[in-house]
PDB file of C-alpha atoms in Angstrom:
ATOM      1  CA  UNK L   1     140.179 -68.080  95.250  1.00 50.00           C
ATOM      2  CA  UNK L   2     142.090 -70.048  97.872  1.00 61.00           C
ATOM      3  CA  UNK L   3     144.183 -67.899 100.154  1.00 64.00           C
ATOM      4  CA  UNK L   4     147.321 -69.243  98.936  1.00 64.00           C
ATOM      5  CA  UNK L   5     146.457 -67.553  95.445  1.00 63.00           C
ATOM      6  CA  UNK L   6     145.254 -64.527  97.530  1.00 61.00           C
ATOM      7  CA  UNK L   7     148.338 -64.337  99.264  1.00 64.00           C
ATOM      8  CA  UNK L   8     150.208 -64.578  95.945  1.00 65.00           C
ATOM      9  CA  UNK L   9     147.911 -62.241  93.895  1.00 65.00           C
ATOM     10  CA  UNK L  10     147.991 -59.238  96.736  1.00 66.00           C
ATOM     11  CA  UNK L  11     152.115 -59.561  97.014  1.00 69.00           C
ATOM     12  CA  UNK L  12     152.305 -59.643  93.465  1.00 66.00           C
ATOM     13  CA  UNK L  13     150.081 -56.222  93.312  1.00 67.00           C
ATOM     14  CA  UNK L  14     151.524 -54.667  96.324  1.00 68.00           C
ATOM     15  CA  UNK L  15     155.131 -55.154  94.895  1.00 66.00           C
ATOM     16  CA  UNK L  16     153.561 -53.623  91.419  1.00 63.00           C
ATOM     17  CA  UNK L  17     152.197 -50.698  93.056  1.00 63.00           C
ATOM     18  CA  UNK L  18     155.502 -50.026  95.304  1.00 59.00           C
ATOM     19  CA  UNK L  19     156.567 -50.051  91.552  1.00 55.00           C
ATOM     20  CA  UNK L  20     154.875 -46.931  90.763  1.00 55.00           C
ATOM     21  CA  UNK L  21     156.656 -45.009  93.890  1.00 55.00           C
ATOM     22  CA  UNK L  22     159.658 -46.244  94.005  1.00 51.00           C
ATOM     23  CA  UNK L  23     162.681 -44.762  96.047  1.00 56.00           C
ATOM     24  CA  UNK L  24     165.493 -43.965  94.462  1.00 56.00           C
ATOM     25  CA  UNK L  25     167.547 -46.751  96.371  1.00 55.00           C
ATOM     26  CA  UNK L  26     165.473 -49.922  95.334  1.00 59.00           C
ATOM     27  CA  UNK L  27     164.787 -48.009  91.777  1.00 59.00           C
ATOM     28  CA  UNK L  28     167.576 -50.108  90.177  1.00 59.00           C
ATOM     29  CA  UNK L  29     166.519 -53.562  91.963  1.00 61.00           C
ATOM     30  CA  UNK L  30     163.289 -52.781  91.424  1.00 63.00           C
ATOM     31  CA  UNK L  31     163.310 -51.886  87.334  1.00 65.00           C
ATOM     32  CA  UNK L  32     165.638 -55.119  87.342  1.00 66.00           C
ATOM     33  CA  UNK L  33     162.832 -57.002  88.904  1.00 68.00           C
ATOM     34  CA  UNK L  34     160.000 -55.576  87.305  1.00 72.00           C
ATOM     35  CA  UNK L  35     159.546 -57.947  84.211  1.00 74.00           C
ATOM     36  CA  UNK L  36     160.488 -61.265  86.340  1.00 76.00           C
ATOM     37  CA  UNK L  37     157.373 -59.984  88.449  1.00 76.00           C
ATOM     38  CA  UNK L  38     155.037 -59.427  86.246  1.00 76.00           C
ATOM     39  CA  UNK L  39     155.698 -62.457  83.996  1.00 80.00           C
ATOM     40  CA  UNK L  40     154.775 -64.481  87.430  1.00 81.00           C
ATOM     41  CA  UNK L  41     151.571 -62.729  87.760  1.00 81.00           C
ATOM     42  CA  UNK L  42     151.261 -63.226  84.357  1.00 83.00           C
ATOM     43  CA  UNK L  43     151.947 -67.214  84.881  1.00 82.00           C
ATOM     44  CA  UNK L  44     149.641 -67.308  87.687  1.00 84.00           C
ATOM     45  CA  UNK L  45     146.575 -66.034  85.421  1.00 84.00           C
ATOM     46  CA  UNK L  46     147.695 -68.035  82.872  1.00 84.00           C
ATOM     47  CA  UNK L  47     147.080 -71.056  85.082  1.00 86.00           C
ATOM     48  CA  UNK L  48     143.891 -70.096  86.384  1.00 85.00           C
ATOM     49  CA  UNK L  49     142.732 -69.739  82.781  1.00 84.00           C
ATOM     50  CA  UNK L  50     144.453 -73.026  81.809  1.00 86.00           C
ATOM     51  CA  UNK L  51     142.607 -74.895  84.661  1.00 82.00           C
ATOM     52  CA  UNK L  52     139.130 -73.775  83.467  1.00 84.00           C
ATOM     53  CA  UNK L  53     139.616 -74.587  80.332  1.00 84.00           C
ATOM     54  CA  UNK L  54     140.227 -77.890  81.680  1.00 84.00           C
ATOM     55  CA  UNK L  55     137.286 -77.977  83.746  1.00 85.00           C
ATOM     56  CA  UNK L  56     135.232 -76.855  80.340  1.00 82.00           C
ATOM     57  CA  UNK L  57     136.599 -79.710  78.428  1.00 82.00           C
ATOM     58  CA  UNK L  58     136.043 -82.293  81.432  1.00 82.00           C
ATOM     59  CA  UNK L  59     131.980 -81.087  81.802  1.00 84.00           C
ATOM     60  CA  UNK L  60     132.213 -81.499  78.063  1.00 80.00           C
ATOM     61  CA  UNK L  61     134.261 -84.715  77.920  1.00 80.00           C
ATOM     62  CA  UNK L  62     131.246 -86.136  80.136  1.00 81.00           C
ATOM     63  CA  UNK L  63     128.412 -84.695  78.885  1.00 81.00           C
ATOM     64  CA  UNK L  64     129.205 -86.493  75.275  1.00 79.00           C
ATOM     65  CA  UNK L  65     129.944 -89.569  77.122  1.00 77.00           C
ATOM     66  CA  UNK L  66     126.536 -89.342  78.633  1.00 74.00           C
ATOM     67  CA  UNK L  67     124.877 -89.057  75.454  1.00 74.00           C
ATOM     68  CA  UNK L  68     127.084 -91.221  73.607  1.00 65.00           C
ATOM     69  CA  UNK L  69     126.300 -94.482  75.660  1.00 60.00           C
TER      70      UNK L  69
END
């Protein structure tokens, strides 16, 4: 992973577990927040998966060009 994505990933989990114990003055923010956050997460591993399957399709892309000519 680069550390962009790390950076991303461990905010993303830190804010989910401050989710779990959440004081009673950012409970309202929070809640509000709470699907917003995890449909970015979400979207992030999402994109990951998208951009393998990519890479899959490329390596096959040129692996039947190979053969083909």
């Amino acid at each position: 992973m680069k550390p962009i994505e790390v950076q991303i990933v461990s905010k993303a989990s830190l804010i989910l577990s401050r989710q779990k114990s959440p004081t009673k003055n950012n409970f309202m923010a929070e809640t509000i927040l709470a699907p917003f956050q995890i449909s970015i997460l979400a979207g992030i591993i999402g994109f990951k998966i998208f951009c393998n399957q990519i890479k899959i399709y490329i390596k096959i892309a040129d692996d039947y060009n190979i053969k083909s000519h």
